[in-house]
XYZ file of C-alpha atoms in Angstrom:
433
model
C -8.279 -10.610 31.912
C -4.923 -11.725 33.629
C -6.607 -14.991 34.444
C -7.914 -15.333 30.871
C -4.391 -15.069 29.563
C -2.790 -17.379 31.903
C -5.375 -20.016 31.474
C -5.175 -19.741 27.587
C -1.260 -20.274 27.815
C -2.146 -23.842 29.022
C -4.878 -24.638 26.403
C -4.818 -22.334 23.382
C -1.663 -23.798 21.726
C -3.185 -27.233 21.177
C -5.914 -25.610 19.803
C -4.281 -23.569 17.042
C -5.465 -20.406 19.089
C -3.087 -17.642 19.204
C -1.782 -16.906 22.719
C -1.645 -13.031 22.125
C -4.701 -12.205 20.104
C -4.548 -9.495 17.615
C -5.065 -6.002 18.632
C -5.398 -4.366 15.192
C -9.072 -5.279 15.481
C -11.073 -3.357 18.394
C -14.624 -3.428 17.060
C -16.975 -5.815 15.496
C -18.100 -3.070 12.972
C -16.168 -1.753 10.199
C -14.441 1.141 11.842
C -12.487 3.076 9.491
C -8.763 2.474 10.694
C -6.975 4.095 7.583
C -6.107 7.746 6.490
C -8.931 7.757 3.922
C -11.476 10.420 4.283
C -14.722 9.574 5.873
C -16.363 11.724 3.233
C -15.035 9.389 0.469
C -17.682 6.989 -0.498
C -15.902 4.627 -2.771
C -15.488 4.481 -6.523
C -17.008 2.719 -9.671
C -13.569 1.998 -10.605
C -13.048 -0.666 -7.793
C -11.948 1.763 -4.909
C -13.374 0.317 -1.486
C -14.939 2.860 0.857
C -13.415 3.671 4.268
C -13.307 0.599 6.358
C -11.443 -1.582 8.595
C -8.303 -2.706 6.703
C -5.767 -5.637 7.806
C -2.605 -4.088 9.227
C -0.842 -7.440 8.807
C 2.727 -6.375 7.378
C 2.816 -5.931 3.554
C 6.168 -7.705 3.501
C 4.201 -10.937 4.537
C 3.009 -11.155 1.099
C 6.514 -11.519 -0.240
C 9.038 -14.690 -0.297
C 10.022 -15.897 3.002
C 12.903 -14.047 4.313
C 12.416 -11.108 2.296
C 14.582 -8.034 3.214
C 13.046 -6.010 0.316
C 12.604 -2.307 0.745
C 9.005 -1.370 0.580
C 7.576 1.719 -0.930
C 4.449 3.317 -2.323
C 3.684 6.109 -4.837
C 2.128 9.202 -3.377
C 0.024 11.194 -5.233
C 0.326 15.101 -4.126
C -2.388 16.880 -6.019
C -5.960 16.394 -4.225
C -7.662 19.775 -3.469
C -6.033 21.677 -5.810
C -9.083 23.485 -7.546
C -7.097 26.255 -9.003
C -4.076 24.562 -10.163
C -5.191 21.190 -11.098
C -8.961 21.155 -11.355
C -9.489 17.888 -13.011
C -8.630 15.722 -10.163
C -11.683 14.248 -8.364
C -12.397 15.275 -4.558
C -11.526 12.405 -2.323
C -12.235 14.345 0.834
C -9.164 15.638 1.898
C -6.101 18.333 0.494
C -2.775 17.126 -0.080
C -1.357 20.308 1.425
C -3.067 19.560 4.978
C -0.279 18.531 7.359
C -2.519 16.450 9.731
C -3.805 14.670 6.881
C -0.120 13.734 5.522
C 0.724 12.920 9.106
C -2.211 10.528 9.180
C -1.021 8.928 5.785
C 2.305 8.376 6.910
C 1.218 6.806 10.104
C -1.015 4.621 8.045
C 1.848 3.474 5.682
C 4.029 2.844 8.649
C 1.511 0.580 10.267
C 1.081 -1.712 7.086
C 4.983 -1.868 6.932
C 5.747 0.426 4.253
C 9.068 2.126 4.660
C 8.800 5.090 2.589
C 6.835 7.129 -0.303
C 8.112 8.160 -3.654
C 6.281 11.574 -4.624
C 4.723 12.046 -8.035
C 6.636 15.349 -8.293
C 5.965 18.111 -11.011
C 8.908 20.445 -10.159
C 9.275 23.376 -7.520
C 6.554 25.659 -9.288
C 3.906 23.114 -8.875
C 1.882 24.907 -6.206
C 0.179 22.490 -3.826
C 2.035 19.479 -5.214
C 5.485 20.828 -4.208
C 3.930 22.257 -0.989
C 2.510 18.547 -0.078
C 6.013 16.918 -0.979
C 7.534 19.528 1.517
C 4.947 18.632 4.232
C 5.622 14.681 3.259
C 9.297 15.447 3.945
C 8.994 17.016 7.134
C 6.532 14.072 8.339
C 9.223 11.559 7.379
C 11.869 13.433 9.269
C 9.581 13.107 12.350
C 9.919 9.311 11.885
C 12.857 7.368 12.612
C 11.711 4.439 10.058
C 10.261 6.323 7.099
C 11.767 7.595 3.910
C 10.701 9.681 0.932
C 11.775 10.425 -2.491
C 10.787 12.644 -5.514
C 9.763 11.133 -8.927
C 10.001 13.718 -11.566
C 6.928 13.345 -13.482
C 6.594 14.397 -17.612
C 3.717 16.706 -16.430
C 6.511 19.012 -15.153
C 7.519 19.680 -18.602
C 4.307 20.525 -20.152
C 4.663 24.471 -19.532
C 8.155 24.086 -20.746
C 6.901 22.729 -24.007
C 4.454 25.321 -24.469
C 7.164 27.886 -24.025
C 9.666 26.562 -26.118
C 12.328 26.220 -23.493
C 15.041 23.509 -23.170
C 13.869 20.459 -21.564
C 17.123 19.851 -20.338
C 17.745 23.018 -18.653
C 14.273 22.864 -16.989
C 15.203 19.330 -15.723
C 18.565 20.634 -14.595
C 16.900 23.631 -12.690
C 14.391 21.208 -11.189
C 16.902 18.657 -9.939
C 19.173 21.478 -8.615
C 16.026 22.484 -6.384
C 15.329 18.851 -5.433
C 19.047 18.746 -4.425
C 18.881 21.717 -2.221
C 15.220 21.324 -0.764
C 15.006 17.337 -0.418
C 18.058 15.328 -1.050
C 19.701 16.810 1.611
C 17.321 15.663 4.165
C 18.257 12.551 6.464
C 15.198 11.108 5.537
C 15.768 11.112 1.618
C 15.756 7.557 0.225
C 19.339 6.482 -0.418
C 20.841 3.337 -1.827
C 24.642 3.002 -0.845
C 24.768 6.600 0.413
C 23.484 8.170 -2.710
C 20.185 9.721 -3.114
C 17.661 8.124 -5.599
C 15.607 10.167 -8.009
C 13.045 8.560 -10.172
C 11.560 9.705 -13.470
C 8.149 9.167 -14.755
C 7.184 9.456 -18.356
C 10.549 11.104 -19.380
C 11.956 7.965 -20.936
C 11.746 9.140 -24.496
C 12.084 12.715 -23.927
C 14.663 14.738 -25.813
C 16.730 15.330 -22.604
C 20.778 15.382 -22.576
C 21.287 13.166 -19.736
C 25.084 13.270 -19.672
C 24.291 17.168 -19.135
C 21.852 16.780 -16.356
C 24.164 14.353 -14.765
C 27.188 16.752 -14.782
C 25.223 19.650 -13.704
C 23.440 18.373 -10.516
C 25.048 17.963 -7.128
C 25.187 15.214 -4.671
C 25.804 12.363 -7.181
C 22.157 11.108 -7.361
C 21.026 7.671 -8.842
C 18.761 7.930 -11.658
C 15.881 5.313 -11.841
C 13.875 4.813 -14.900
C 10.837 2.999 -15.665
C 10.167 -0.422 -17.148
C 12.760 -3.195 -18.156
C 14.134 -0.991 -20.719
C 15.744 0.790 -18.023
C 18.303 -2.104 -17.598
C 19.856 -1.545 -21.109
C 19.745 2.326 -20.763
C 23.364 3.670 -20.136
C 21.831 6.925 -18.222
C 20.120 4.728 -15.729
C 21.466 3.567 -12.282
C 18.409 1.666 -11.504
C 15.155 0.345 -13.010
C 11.920 0.221 -11.454
C 8.477 -1.721 -12.933
C 5.217 -0.296 -12.567
C 1.673 -1.532 -13.899
C 1.109 -2.087 -17.362
C -2.794 -2.381 -18.200
C -2.119 -1.754 -21.784
C -0.359 -5.243 -21.948
C -3.162 -7.166 -20.238
C -4.894 -9.743 -22.358
C -7.642 -12.211 -21.862
C -4.799 -14.758 -21.686
C -2.768 -12.495 -19.172
C -5.356 -10.390 -17.332
C -3.205 -9.500 -14.318
C -0.410 -8.092 -16.673
C 2.108 -10.673 -15.233
C 4.105 -10.826 -18.391
C 5.111 -7.156 -17.960
C 6.482 -8.171 -14.491
C 8.195 -11.430 -15.611
C 9.910 -9.430 -18.428
C 11.154 -7.043 -15.873
C 12.569 -9.561 -13.240
C 13.773 -11.820 -16.017
C 16.130 -8.763 -17.362
C 16.899 -7.797 -13.956
C 18.856 -11.162 -13.381
C 21.346 -10.189 -16.056
C 21.806 -6.465 -14.778
C 24.038 -4.910 -12.383
C 21.565 -1.884 -12.096
C 19.463 -1.626 -8.879
C 15.982 -3.307 -9.499
C 12.780 -2.123 -7.768
C 9.927 -4.505 -8.392
C 6.265 -3.622 -8.228
C 3.025 -5.252 -6.998
C -0.723 -3.718 -7.367
C -4.242 -4.544 -6.719
C -5.558 -3.666 -10.258
C -6.241 -0.687 -12.578
C -9.263 1.105 -13.812
C -9.091 4.838 -15.247
C -12.902 5.112 -15.760
C -12.737 7.841 -13.131
C -10.155 9.862 -14.559
C -10.551 12.696 -17.002
C -7.670 11.410 -19.074
C -8.851 7.758 -19.099
C -8.605 5.364 -22.151
C -10.516 2.326 -20.614
C -7.701 0.598 -19.523
C -8.198 -2.128 -16.968
C -6.806 -4.899 -14.753
C -9.369 -6.435 -12.862
C -8.855 -6.774 -9.100
C -10.423 -10.262 -8.903
C -11.414 -9.634 -5.304
C -7.624 -9.641 -4.130
C -6.206 -12.272 -6.200
C -4.340 -9.510 -8.515
C -2.628 -8.094 -5.212
C -1.725 -11.572 -3.933
C -0.402 -12.771 -7.429
C 1.628 -9.739 -8.221
C 3.445 -10.030 -4.965
C 4.206 -13.571 -5.504
C 5.626 -12.852 -8.974
C 8.940 -11.738 -7.185
C 9.208 -14.826 -5.592
C 9.740 -16.726 -8.959
C 12.777 -14.831 -9.463
C 14.069 -13.915 -5.749
C 14.509 -15.464 -2.360
C 16.280 -15.244 0.921
C 19.450 -15.945 -0.660
C 18.887 -13.645 -3.678
C 17.195 -10.483 -2.504
C 15.025 -8.459 -4.220
C 16.489 -4.704 -3.367
C 13.222 -2.695 -3.282
C 9.604 -2.919 -4.384
C 7.147 -0.129 -5.059
C 3.262 -0.409 -4.778
C 1.689 1.760 -7.334
C -0.206 3.608 -5.617
C -1.181 4.773 -2.276
C -3.729 7.070 -3.441
C -4.309 7.612 -7.190
C -8.026 7.353 -6.827
C -8.714 8.194 -10.362
C -6.846 5.141 -11.776
C -8.132 2.596 -9.532
C -4.661 1.756 -8.045
C -5.003 3.261 -4.593
C -4.485 1.116 -1.524
C -5.338 3.741 0.802
C -8.880 2.325 1.218
C -7.823 -1.074 1.223
C -8.526 -3.840 -1.104
C -11.564 -5.710 -1.104
C -11.393 -9.481 -0.963
C -15.213 -9.906 -1.400
C -15.610 -11.988 1.786
C -18.729 -12.193 3.564
C -18.858 -14.028 7.117
C -21.981 -15.623 8.908
C -21.388 -17.030 12.303
C -23.753 -18.682 15.117
C -23.599 -20.377 18.168
C -24.794 -23.690 18.670
C -24.198 -26.831 20.927
C -21.546 -24.509 22.740
C -19.739 -24.027 19.791
C -18.994 -20.849 17.761
C -19.162 -21.899 14.024
C -18.587 -19.668 10.879
C -18.728 -19.958 7.318
C -17.320 -17.603 4.781
C -18.281 -16.810 1.061
C -15.236 -15.789 -0.914
C -11.767 -17.156 -1.121
C -9.946 -18.275 1.871
C -6.460 -17.733 0.591
C -7.271 -13.940 1.085
C -7.708 -14.322 4.659
C -4.665 -14.155 7.238
C -6.458 -15.402 10.421
C -9.966 -14.857 12.129
C -10.010 -12.973 15.180
C -12.857 -13.781 17.746
C -13.952 -10.573 19.859
C -16.186 -10.778 22.977
C -18.235 -7.800 24.062
C -17.722 -6.857 27.848
C -19.759 -3.899 28.810
C -19.361 -1.395 26.291
C -16.020 -2.931 24.682
C -14.955 -5.411 22.171
C -12.235 -7.272 23.416
C -9.943 -9.684 21.271
C -10.156 -13.371 22.708
C -8.550 -15.438 20.336
C -6.970 -15.652 16.829
C -7.442 -18.846 14.635
C -5.527 -19.559 11.634
C -7.074 -19.340 7.932
C -8.956 -22.413 7.500
C -10.672 -22.576 11.122
C -14.512 -22.565 11.320
C -15.385 -23.564 14.799
C -14.313 -23.063 18.233
C -15.602 -24.440 21.574
C -16.938 -21.827 23.838
C -15.328 -23.220 26.775
C -11.663 -22.662 25.012
C -12.392 -19.110 24.809
C -12.532 -18.645 28.551
C -15.035 -15.865 28.263
C -15.675 -13.717 31.038
C -19.191 -13.860 32.854
C -19.945 -10.198 31.520
C -19.428 -11.351 27.933
C -22.676 -10.573 26.067
C -21.915 -11.103 22.412
C -19.257 -12.628 20.234
C -18.156 -11.732 16.737
C -16.064 -13.179 13.880
C -13.640 -11.135 12.078
C -12.045 -12.430 8.987
C -8.966 -10.332 8.960
C -7.481 -10.198 5.522
C -4.121 -10.459 4.197
C -2.011 -7.395 4.241
C -3.978 -4.040 3.311
C -6.983 -6.113 2.519
C -10.519 -5.103 3.975
C -11.633 -6.773 7.281
C -15.005 -8.532 7.152
C -17.074 -9.104 10.324
C -20.109 -11.658 10.966
C -21.735 -8.809 13.066
C -22.540 -9.219 17.010
C -23.963 -12.624 17.978
C -25.782 -12.402 21.187
C -24.215 -14.643 23.673
C -25.485 -15.914 27.245
C -23.587 -18.156 29.295
C -26.977 -19.778 30.442
C -28.512 -19.950 27.034
C -25.789 -20.616 24.589
C -27.119 -23.868 23.035
C -28.013 -22.372 20.007
C -27.941 -18.700 19.148
C -27.804 -17.231 15.472
C -27.346 -13.182 14.841
């Protein structure tokens, strides 16, 4: 192997072959490399089944020179068959410490810097326990943050009891300050903890009382572009708005454009968003809302939208991906985004050639794998747009007996493989899978 690498140093650059082939793909088969449960089989709303997902950094989808802080929305409710039985079974429990460890590791491997929890208050049972476990896992990492986002669902029982929503929110946030915001892993801007609110924008809450009653001087983040003109907001975050999508704007880009446009004229902290799509057909609360994934084009395009307003010289402070694991609304990226690519490859005239069905702009690069004994070894990376390489340029070892072409997707997209192609150094004139 050392001789292979040394030889490649002389020849690979001219061929466009990476001198340090990607190590994120270790098999020609679609081995699950995510935190998705193997019990999950995909969904009718566009969620991919467990598979091999590109671990290219999510930041690579943003504008060049981005220093934007990257977060995702984490749903803590799975497995709560008693407290919240209307959520589907995705194969894991949200209060499983080992599962949360896998999820945080997966998020970090994709370049995410933290997770913002959809929080339902201290009395929410499994959901609050999941938040505590996420905090502990974040504290074990040196490069991962977490925050809470109080969901309007936390007020439902209050409304039934006829209690004061302002007092309820104050009690929740005092608990959050003691339990979460003191953590060194808690998300902060300029030293102040950030607290997010979801669905509380129009609630009858006295925000001045709330601010005066909670400790640690937290920053309040509200959803949508209206937050920029909200005197109670320190920051604004965008989301996904399927109700605004039209045939002329199927990705809901006008929602993002409005958010970024208003951010340019505000001194509040802006947190943009990018998403793969939306489909609530699997949700018990679904309303038939939909933004089609378009085989990964929505994912790429919503990231690119930020680049129309921000650059290396004018940075977007932060961005959130809705969501990591909302399986019911079809926004989760835990399983990856399927770019609908199919790869076919063959060996002929001492060359490995391949073709793809699908969009080349969803592919980051191609990895060539060689099977040596029982292991697949990455022998070359070639840029997107490539479709041929000479076998001699791969400097294959004599024990190599099969080759494989892996179309490595752009960040968090599903990788697709040609499958094994039988290879024999003495019979490599013409072979197909």
